[in-house]
Tab-separated table of C-alpha atoms in Angstrom:
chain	number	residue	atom	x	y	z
A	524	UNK	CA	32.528	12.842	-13.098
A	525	UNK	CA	29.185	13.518	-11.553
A	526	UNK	CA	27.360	16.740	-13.615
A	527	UNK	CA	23.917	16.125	-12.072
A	528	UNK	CA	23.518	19.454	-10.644
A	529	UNK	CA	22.752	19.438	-6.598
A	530	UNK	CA	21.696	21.115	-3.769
A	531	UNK	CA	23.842	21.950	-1.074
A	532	UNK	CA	23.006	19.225	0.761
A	533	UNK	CA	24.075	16.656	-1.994
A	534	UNK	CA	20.630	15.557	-2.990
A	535	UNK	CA	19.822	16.090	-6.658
A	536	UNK	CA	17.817	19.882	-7.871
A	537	UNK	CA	15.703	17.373	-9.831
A	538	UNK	CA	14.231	15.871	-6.545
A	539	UNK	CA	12.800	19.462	-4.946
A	540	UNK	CA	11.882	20.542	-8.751
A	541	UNK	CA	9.563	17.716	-8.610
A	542	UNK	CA	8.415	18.159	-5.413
A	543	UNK	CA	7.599	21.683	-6.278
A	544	UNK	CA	5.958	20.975	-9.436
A	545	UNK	CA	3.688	18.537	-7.235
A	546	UNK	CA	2.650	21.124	-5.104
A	547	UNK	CA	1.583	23.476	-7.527
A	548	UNK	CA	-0.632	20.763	-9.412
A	549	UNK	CA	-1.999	19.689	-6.185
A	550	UNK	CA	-3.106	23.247	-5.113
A	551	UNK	CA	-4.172	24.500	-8.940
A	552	UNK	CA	-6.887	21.263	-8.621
A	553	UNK	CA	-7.954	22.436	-5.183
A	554	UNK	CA	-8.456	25.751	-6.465
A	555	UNK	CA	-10.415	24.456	-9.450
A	556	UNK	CA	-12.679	22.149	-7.822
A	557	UNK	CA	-13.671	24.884	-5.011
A	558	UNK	CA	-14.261	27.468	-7.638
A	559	UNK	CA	-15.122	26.185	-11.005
A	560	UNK	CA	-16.416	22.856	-10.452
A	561	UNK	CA	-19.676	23.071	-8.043
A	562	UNK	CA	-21.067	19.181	-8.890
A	563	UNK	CA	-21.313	16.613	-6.785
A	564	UNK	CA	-22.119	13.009	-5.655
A	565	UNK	CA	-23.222	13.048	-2.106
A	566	UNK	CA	-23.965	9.224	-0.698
A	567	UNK	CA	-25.860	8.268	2.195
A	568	UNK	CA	-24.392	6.251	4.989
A	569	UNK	CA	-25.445	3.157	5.240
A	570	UNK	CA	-25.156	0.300	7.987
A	571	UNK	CA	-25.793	-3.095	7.360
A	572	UNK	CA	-26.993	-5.367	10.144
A	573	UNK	CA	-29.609	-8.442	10.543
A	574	UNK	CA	-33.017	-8.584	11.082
A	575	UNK	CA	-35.082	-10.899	12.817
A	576	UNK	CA	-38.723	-11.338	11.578
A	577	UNK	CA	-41.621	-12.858	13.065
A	578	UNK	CA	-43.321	-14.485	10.067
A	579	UNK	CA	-46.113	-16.148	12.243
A	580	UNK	CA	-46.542	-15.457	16.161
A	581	UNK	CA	-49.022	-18.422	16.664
A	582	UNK	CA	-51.925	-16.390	17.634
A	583	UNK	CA	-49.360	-14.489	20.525
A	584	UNK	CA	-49.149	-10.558	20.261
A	585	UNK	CA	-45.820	-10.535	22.680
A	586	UNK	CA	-44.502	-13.647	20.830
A	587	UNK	CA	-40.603	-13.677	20.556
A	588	UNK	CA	-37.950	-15.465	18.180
A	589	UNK	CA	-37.407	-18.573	19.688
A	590	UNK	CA	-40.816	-19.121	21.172
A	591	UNK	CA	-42.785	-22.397	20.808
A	592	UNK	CA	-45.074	-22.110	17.236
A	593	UNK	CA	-43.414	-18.632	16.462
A	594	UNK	CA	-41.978	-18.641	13.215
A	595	UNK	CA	-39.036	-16.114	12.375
A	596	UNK	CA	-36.443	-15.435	9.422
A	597	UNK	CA	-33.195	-13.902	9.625
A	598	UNK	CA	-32.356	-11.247	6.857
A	599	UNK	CA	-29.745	-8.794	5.682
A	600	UNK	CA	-31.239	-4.946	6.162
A	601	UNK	CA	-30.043	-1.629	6.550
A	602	UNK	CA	-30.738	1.654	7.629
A	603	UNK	CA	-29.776	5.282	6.465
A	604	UNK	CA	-27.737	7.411	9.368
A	605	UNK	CA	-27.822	11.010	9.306
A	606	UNK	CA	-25.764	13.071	7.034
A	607	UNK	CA	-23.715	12.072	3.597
A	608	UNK	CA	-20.452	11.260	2.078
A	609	UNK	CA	-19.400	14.089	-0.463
A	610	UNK	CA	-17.298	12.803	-3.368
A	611	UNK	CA	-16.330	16.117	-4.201
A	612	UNK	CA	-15.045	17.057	-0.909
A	613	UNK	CA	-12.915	13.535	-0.650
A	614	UNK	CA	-11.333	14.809	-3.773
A	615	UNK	CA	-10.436	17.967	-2.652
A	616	UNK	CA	-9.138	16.277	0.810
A	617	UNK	CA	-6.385	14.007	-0.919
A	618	UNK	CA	-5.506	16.757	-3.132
A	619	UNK	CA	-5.069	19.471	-0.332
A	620	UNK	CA	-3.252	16.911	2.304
A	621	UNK	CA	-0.694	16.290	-1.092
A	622	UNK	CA	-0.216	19.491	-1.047
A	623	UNK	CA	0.432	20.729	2.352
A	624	UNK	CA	3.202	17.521	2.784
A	625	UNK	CA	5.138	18.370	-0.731
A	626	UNK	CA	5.229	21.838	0.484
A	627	UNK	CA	6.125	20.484	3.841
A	628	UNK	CA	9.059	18.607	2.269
A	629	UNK	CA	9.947	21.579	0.313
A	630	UNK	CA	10.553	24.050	3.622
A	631	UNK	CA	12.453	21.242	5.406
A	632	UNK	CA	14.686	20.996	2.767
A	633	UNK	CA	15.823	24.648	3.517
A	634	UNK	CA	15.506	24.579	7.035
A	635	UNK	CA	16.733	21.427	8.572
A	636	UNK	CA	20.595	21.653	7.839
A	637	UNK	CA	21.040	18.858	5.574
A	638	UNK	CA	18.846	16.106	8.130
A	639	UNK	CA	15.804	15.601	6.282
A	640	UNK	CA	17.651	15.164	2.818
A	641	UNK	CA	19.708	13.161	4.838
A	642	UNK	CA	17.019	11.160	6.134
A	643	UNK	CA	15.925	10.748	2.430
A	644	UNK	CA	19.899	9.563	1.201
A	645	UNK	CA	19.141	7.126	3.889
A	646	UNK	CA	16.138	5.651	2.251
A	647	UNK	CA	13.740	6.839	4.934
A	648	UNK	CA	10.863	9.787	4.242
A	649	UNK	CA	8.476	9.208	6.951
A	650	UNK	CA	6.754	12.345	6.068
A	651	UNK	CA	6.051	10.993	2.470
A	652	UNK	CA	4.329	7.489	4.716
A	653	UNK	CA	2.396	10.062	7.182
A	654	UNK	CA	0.560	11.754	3.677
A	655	UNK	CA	-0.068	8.525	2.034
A	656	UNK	CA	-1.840	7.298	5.627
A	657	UNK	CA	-4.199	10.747	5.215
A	658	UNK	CA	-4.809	10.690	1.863
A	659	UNK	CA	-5.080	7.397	0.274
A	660	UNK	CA	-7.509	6.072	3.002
A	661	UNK	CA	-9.937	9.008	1.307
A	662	UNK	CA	-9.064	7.323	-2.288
A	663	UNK	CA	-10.174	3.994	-1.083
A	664	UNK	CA	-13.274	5.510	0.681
A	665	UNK	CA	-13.917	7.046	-2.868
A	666	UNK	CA	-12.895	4.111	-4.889
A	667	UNK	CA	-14.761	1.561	-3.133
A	668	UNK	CA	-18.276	3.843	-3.129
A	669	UNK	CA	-17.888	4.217	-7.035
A	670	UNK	CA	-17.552	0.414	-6.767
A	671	UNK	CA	-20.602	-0.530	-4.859
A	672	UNK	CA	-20.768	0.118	-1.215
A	673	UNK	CA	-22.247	3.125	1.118
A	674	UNK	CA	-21.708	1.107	4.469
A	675	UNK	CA	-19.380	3.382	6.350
A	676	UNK	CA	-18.529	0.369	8.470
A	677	UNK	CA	-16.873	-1.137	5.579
A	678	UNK	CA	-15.244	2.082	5.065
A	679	UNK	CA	-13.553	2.504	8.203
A	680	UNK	CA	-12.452	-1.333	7.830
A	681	UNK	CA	-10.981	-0.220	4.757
A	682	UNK	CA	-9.278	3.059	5.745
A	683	UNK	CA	-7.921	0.770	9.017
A	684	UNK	CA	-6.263	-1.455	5.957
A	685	UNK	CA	-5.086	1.374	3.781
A	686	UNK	CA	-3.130	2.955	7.132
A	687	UNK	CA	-1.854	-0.056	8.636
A	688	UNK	CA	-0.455	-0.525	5.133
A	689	UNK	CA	1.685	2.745	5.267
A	690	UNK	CA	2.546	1.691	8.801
A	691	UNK	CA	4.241	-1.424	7.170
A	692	UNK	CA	5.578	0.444	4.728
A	693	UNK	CA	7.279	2.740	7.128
A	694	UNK	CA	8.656	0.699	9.487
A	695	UNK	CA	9.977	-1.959	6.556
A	696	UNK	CA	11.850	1.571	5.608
A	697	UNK	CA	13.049	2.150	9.456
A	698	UNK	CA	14.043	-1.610	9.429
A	699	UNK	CA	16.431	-1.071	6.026
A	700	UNK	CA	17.909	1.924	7.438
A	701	UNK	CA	18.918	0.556	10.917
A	702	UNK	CA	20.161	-2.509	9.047
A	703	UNK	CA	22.214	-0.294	6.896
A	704	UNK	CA	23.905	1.956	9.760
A	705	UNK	CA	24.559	-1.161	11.938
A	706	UNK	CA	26.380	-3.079	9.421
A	707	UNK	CA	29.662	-1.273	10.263
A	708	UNK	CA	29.558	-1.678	14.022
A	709	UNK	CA	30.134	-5.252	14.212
A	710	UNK	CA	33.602	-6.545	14.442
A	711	UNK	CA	32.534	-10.099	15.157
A	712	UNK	CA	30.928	-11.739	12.072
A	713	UNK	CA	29.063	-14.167	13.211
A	714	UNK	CA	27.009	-12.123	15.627
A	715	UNK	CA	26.933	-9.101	13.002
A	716	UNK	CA	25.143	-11.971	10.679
A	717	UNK	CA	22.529	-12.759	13.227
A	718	UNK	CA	21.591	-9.102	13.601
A	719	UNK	CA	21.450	-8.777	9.655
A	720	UNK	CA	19.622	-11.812	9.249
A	721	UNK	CA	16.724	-10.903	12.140
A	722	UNK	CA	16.610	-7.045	10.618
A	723	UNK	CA	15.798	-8.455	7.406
A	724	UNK	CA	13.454	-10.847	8.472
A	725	UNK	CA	11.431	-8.292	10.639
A	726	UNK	CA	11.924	-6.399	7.270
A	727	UNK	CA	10.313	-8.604	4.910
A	728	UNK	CA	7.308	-9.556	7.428
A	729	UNK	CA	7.020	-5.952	7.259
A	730	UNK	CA	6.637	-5.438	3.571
A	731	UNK	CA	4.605	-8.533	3.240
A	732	UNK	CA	1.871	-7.329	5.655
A	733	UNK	CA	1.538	-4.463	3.717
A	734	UNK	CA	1.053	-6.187	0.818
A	735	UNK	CA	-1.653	-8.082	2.833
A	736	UNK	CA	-3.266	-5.664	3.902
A	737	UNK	CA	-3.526	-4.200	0.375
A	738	UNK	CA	-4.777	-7.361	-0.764
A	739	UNK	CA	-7.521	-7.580	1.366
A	740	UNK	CA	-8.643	-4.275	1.001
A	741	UNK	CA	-8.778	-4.495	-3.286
A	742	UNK	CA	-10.336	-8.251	-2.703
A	743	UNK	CA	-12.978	-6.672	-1.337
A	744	UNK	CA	-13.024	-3.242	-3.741
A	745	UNK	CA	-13.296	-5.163	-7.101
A	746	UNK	CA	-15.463	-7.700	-5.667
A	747	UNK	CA	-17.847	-5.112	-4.563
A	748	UNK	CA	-17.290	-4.255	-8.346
A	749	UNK	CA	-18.389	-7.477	-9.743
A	750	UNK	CA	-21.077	-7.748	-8.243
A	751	UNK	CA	-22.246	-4.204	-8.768
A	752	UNK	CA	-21.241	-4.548	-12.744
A	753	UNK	CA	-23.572	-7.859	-12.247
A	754	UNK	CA	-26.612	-6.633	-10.532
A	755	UNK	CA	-26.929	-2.967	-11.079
A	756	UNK	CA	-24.594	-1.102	-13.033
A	757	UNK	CA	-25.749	-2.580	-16.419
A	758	UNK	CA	-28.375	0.116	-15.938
A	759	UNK	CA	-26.128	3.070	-15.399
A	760	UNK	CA	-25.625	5.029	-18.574
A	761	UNK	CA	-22.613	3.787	-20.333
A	762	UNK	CA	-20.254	6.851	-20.163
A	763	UNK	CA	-20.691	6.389	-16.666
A	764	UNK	CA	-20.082	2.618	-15.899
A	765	UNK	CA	-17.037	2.935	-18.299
A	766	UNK	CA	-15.753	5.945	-15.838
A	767	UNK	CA	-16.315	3.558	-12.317
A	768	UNK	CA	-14.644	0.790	-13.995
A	769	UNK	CA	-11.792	2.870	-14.980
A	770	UNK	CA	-11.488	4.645	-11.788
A	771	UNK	CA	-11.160	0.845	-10.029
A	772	UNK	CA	-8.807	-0.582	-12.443
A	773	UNK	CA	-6.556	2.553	-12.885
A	774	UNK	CA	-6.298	3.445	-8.887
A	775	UNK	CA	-5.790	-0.248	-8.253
A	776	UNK	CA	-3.112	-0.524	-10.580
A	777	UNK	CA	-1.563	2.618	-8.818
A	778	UNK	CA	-1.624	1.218	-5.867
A	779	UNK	CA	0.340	-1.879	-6.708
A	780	UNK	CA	2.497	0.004	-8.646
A	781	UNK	CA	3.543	1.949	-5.018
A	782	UNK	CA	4.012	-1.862	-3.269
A	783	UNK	CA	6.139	-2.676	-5.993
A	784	UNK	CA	8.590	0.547	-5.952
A	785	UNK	CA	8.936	-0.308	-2.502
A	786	UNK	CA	10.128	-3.878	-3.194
A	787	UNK	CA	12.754	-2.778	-5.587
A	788	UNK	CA	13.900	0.031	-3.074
A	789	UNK	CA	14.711	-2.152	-0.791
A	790	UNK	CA	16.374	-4.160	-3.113
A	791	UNK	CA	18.408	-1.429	-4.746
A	792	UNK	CA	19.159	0.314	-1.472
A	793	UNK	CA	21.467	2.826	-3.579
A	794	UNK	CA	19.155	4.543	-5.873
A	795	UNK	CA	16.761	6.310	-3.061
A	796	UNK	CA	16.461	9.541	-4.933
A	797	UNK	CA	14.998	7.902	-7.643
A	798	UNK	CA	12.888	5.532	-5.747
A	799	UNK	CA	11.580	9.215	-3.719
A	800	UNK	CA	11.501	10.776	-7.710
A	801	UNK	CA	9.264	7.443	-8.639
A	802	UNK	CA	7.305	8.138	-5.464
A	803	UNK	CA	6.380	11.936	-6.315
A	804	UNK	CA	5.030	10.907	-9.894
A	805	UNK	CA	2.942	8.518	-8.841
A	806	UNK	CA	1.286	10.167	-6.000
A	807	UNK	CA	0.872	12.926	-7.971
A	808	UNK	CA	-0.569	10.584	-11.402
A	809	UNK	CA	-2.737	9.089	-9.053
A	810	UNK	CA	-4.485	12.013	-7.330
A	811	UNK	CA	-4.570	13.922	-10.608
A	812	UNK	CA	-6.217	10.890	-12.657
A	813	UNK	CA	-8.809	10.030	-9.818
A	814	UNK	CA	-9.541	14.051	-9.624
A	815	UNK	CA	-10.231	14.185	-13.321
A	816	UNK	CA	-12.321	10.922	-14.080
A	817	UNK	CA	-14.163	11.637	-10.754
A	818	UNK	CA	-15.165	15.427	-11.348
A	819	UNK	CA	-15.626	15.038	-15.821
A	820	UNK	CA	-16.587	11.298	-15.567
A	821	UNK	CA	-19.119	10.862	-12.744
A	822	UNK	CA	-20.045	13.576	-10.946
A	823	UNK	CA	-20.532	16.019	-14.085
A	824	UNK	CA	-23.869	13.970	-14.122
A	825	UNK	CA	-25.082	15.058	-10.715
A	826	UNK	CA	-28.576	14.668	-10.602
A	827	UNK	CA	-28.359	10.589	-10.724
A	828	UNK	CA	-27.592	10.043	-6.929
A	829	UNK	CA	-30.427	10.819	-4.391
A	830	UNK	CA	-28.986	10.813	-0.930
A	831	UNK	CA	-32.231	10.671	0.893
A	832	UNK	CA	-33.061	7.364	-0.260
């Protein structure tokens, strides 16, 4: 006999507990960043682009790259656009976007007659894929500054990845659901096999381009790292190069760790609530532990980033 205690709807009280719980931790570190915690990082923006440099015009004022005798080289260079990239403020972003969709969840538990919950018993939460799309393109931005790079263009590349990564995740969730409700509508096997077979195909190339995409985007993250940890960051105090690194390793782990919960809820299509449970906890562990080694671990030493330069 079944003595997990439920909610009307049939999903399990431990499900909006945790949601609620969530929310609350979410909004008590918004709260304490705006009014306790006034430090912060704020980068420049950079751009990266070539330059072309005369070396020797020939004797020629107007002389040109290309000209006869006119002697060029072709360098990396960048220049500083207006305004700056708070790390404080990303922080609070992720954490207030958390919040708003858990308490989102919460009222449309209450209010939607049993669909969303049953939306969520059907392995789909496209609400919980719309918040990751918001708020984990500000942890990469974050992540990837600690690790070495203020060119916004390599930013937005990144937050392009991070989205089109919960788009794959979605619609890999969409494809398992359809495949699900269709299975009984086919009387003729063969043709109810070569619907199955295409869903889970179109499934699969699904789940695999997000994992793509992820890799792409953390190829670039830790290399950035690397080559930071080899060029520069020897010379960063060491409380605060242990911080970055952690903050890389820890977030990137966290992020896997989300790829892989998907893989095994698709493969154990009957255990959604605690695939959404396993969801919850790690959105939350990863928000929370990126807050705290952010705000205590790097930007409690404020004066070390000058934005003007």
């Amino acid at each position: 006999m079944d003595k997990v205690a439920r909610t009307q709807y049939g999903v399990p009280v431990s499900l909006p507990v945790c949601m609620g719980v969530a929310a609350v931790l979410h909004a008590t570190f918004v709260l304490f960043i705006v009014f306790f915690e006034k430090r912060d990082w704020k980068v420049p923006r950079i751009v990266n682009y070539t330059a072309w440099t005369i070396q020797d015009d020939g004797g020629a004022g107007d002389a040109r790259c290309g000209d006869d005798g006119v002697v060029c080289t072709v360098e990396p260079a960048s220049i500083v656009e207006p305004g700056t990239l708070s790390l404080r403020w990303l922080s609070i972003g992720f954490h207030l976007v958390s919040f708003f969709f858990q308490a989102l969840c919460l009222v449309l538990m209450r209010t939607t007659q049993g669909l969303y919950i049953r939306d969520i018993l059907d392995g789909v939460n496209l609400f919980r894929w719309v918040e990751y799309a918001i708020s984990a393109p500000m942890m990469i931005v974050l992540v990837s500054t600690l690790a070495g790079t203020f060119d916004y263009n390599i930013h937005v590349a990144l937050v392009a990845l991070t989205i089109a990564t919960m788009m794959c995740g979605a619609a890999s969730e969409l494809v398992s659901s359809v495949e699900n409700a269709i299975k009984p509508l086919y009387s003729d096997k063969v043709v109810k096999r070569t619907v199955i077979r295409r869903l889970q195909a179109a499934l699969w190339v699904g789940h695999a381009a997000g994992w793509l995409c992820q890799l792409g985007t953390w190829w670039v993250v830790f290399k950035l790292l690397l080559v930071t940890l080899d060029n520069s960051l020897t010379q960063a105090p060491d409380d605060i190069r242990a911080f970055i690194i952690a903050i890389n390793v820890v977030i990137g782990i966290f992020f896997v760790s989300f790829g892989i919960c998907q893989l095994v809820s698709l493969l154990a299509k009957r255990r959604v609530v605690a695939v959404e449970l396993t969801y919850v906890a790690l959105s939350l562990s990863s928000k929370l532990i990126l807050g705290l080694l952010l705000t205590f671990g790097v930007v409690s030493r404020d004066g070390l980033v000058d934005a003007q330069s």
